[in-house]
Coordinates of C-alpha atoms in Angstrom, one line a residue:
M1 CA 25.9 8.8 -14.1
K2 CA 22.2 7.3 -14.2
T3 CA 19.6 9.2 -11.9
N4 CA 17.1 7.8 -9.3
D5 CA 14.5 10.0 -10.0
V6 CA 11.4 8.1 -9.1
I7 CA 9.6 10.8 -6.6
L8 CA 9.5 12.7 -9.1
K9 CA 8.2 10.6 -12.6
T10 CA 5.7 9.4 -9.3
T11 CA 4.8 12.3 -8.4
S12 CA 4.3 14.1 -12.5
H13 CA 2.3 11.6 -13.2
V14 CA -0.4 12.4 -10.8
V15 CA -0.4 16.2 -11.4
F16 CA -0.5 15.9 -14.8
F17 CA -4.1 14.8 -14.7
I18 CA -4.6 17.5 -12.0
I19 CA -3.6 20.2 -14.6
F20 CA -5.2 18.0 -17.7
L21 CA -8.4 17.3 -15.8
F22 CA -8.7 21.3 -14.0
S23 CA -7.6 22.2 -17.6
I24 CA -10.8 20.3 -18.4
H25 CA -13.3 22.1 -16.3
V26 CA -11.5 25.6 -17.2
F27 CA -12.7 25.0 -20.9
L28 CA -15.8 23.9 -19.9
A29 CA -16.7 26.8 -17.3
G30 CA -15.6 29.2 -20.3
H31 CA -18.8 30.6 -21.3
F32 CA -20.0 31.5 -18.2
A33 CA -17.0 32.1 -16.2
P34 CA -13.1 33.4 -16.9
G35 CA -11.7 30.9 -19.1
G36 CA -12.2 28.9 -22.4
G37 CA -10.3 27.8 -25.3
F38 CA -7.2 30.3 -24.4
V39 CA -6.6 29.3 -20.8
G40 CA -7.7 25.6 -21.2
G41 CA -5.0 25.1 -23.9
L42 CA -1.8 27.2 -22.2
L43 CA -2.9 24.9 -19.2
T44 CA -3.0 21.3 -21.0
S45 CA 0.3 22.5 -22.5
S46 CA 1.6 23.2 -19.2
A47 CA 0.4 19.8 -18.4
I48 CA 2.3 18.0 -21.8
V49 CA 5.9 20.3 -20.3
L50 CA 5.7 19.1 -17.1
L51 CA 5.9 15.8 -18.9
L52 CA 8.5 16.7 -21.2
L53 CA 10.1 18.0 -18.1
V54 CA 10.4 14.8 -16.1
Y55 CA 10.9 12.5 -19.5
D56 CA 12.7 13.2 -22.9
I57 CA 10.8 15.0 -26.1
K58 CA 11.2 10.9 -28.1
T59 CA 9.3 10.0 -24.5
V60 CA 7.1 11.9 -24.7
Q61 CA 6.1 11.1 -28.7
K62 CA 5.7 8.3 -27.5
L63 CA 3.2 8.5 -25.0
L64 CA 1.5 11.2 -26.9
P65 CA 1.8 10.3 -30.9
I66 CA 0.2 14.2 -31.6
N67 CA 1.2 15.6 -35.0
Y68 CA 0.5 19.4 -33.4
T69 CA 1.1 21.2 -36.7
I70 CA -2.1 19.2 -37.9
M71 CA -3.3 19.9 -34.4
T72 CA -3.2 23.6 -34.9
A73 CA -4.4 23.1 -38.4
S74 CA -7.6 21.3 -38.4
G75 CA -8.5 23.6 -34.8
L76 CA -7.9 27.3 -37.1
V77 CA -10.6 25.5 -39.4
L78 CA -12.5 24.9 -37.0
A79 CA -12.3 28.5 -35.0
L80 CA -13.2 30.2 -38.5
G81 CA -15.5 28.0 -39.8
T82 CA -17.5 28.0 -36.5
A83 CA -16.9 31.8 -37.1
S84 CA -18.4 32.6 -40.4
I85 CA -21.4 30.8 -40.4
G86 CA -23.3 33.6 -39.7
M87 CA -22.0 34.8 -42.5
F88 CA -23.2 32.1 -44.4
M89 CA -26.7 32.8 -42.9
G90 CA -26.4 36.4 -44.2
K91 CA -25.3 37.6 -40.4
P92 CA -22.5 39.5 -39.1
F93 CA -19.2 37.3 -38.7
F94 CA -19.1 35.4 -35.0
K95 CA -22.3 35.7 -34.6
H96 CA -23.0 33.4 -31.8
Y97 CA -26.3 31.0 -32.3
F98 CA -27.1 29.1 -29.3
D99 CA -30.2 26.8 -28.3
H100 CA -31.4 24.6 -25.3
F101 CA -31.4 20.5 -25.9
Y102 CA -32.6 17.8 -23.7
L103 CA -29.2 15.2 -23.7
P104 CA -30.7 12.1 -22.1
L105 CA -28.0 11.9 -19.4
I106 CA -27.9 15.5 -18.8
G107 CA -31.6 16.7 -19.1
D108 CA -31.6 20.1 -20.5
T109 CA -28.4 21.9 -21.6
E110 CA -28.0 25.0 -23.8
L111 CA -25.5 24.6 -26.5
H112 CA -24.0 27.2 -28.5
T113 CA -22.4 28.0 -31.3
A114 CA -19.0 29.7 -29.0
M115 CA -17.7 26.3 -27.4
L116 CA -16.6 25.1 -30.8
F117 CA -15.2 28.3 -31.6
D118 CA -13.3 27.4 -27.8
T119 CA -12.5 23.8 -29.0
G120 CA -10.8 25.6 -32.4
V121 CA -8.7 28.1 -30.8
Y122 CA -8.0 25.0 -27.7
L123 CA -6.6 23.4 -30.5
V124 CA -4.1 26.1 -31.6
V125 CA -2.7 27.1 -28.7
V126 CA -1.6 23.8 -28.0
G127 CA -0.8 22.9 -30.9
V128 CA 1.5 26.5 -31.6
T129 CA 2.5 26.2 -27.5
L130 CA 3.6 23.0 -28.1
T131 CA 5.3 23.0 -31.5
I132 CA 7.2 25.9 -30.4
I133 CA 8.4 24.2 -26.7
Q134 CA 9.5 21.1 -29.5
S135 CA 11.3 22.9 -31.9
I136 CA 13.4 24.6 -29.4
G137 CA 14.3 21.5 -26.7
G138 CA 14.4 19.2 -30.0
D139 CA 18.5 20.8 -31.2
D140 CA 20.8 18.1 -31.8

C-alpha cells in the first residue's frame, strides 16, 4: 500500500534545516555559553534521524554519502591531537590556547584551540550516533 506523505516530507525538509542551523548555533556558542561539540553533534544527529524516519536508510545514504566510521576516526584524531598540543610545548595535557586576530570580514575576533577540540567532539558524536542508528535500523 502506497501512502501519501507529501505533508510529512515537505515539513521534514523545513524542520531539518531549522534543527541543523540551531545545532551550528549551539556548536559555535559553546565556548561562552552552554553547548559545544557534544550538544551540537546530538542536534545534528537528530536532524539526520528525522530524515531517516521520513525516508529509508538507502535514500538518506544517497542524499548524504558520508562514511560515519571515517567521520568518527577523524574527529577522534582531531580531538586528541588538539588536546595533546600542550604536551609538545612542555605544558599540561588539554592546555587551552587563544589569541585575538583581525579577520577581514569579521573584524577583531578571538580564536581558541577549544574550537578545534569541540569540532573533533562534534564529529565523533555525529559519527558514533549515526553508525549505531544505521546499524540497528539496517537489519534485513
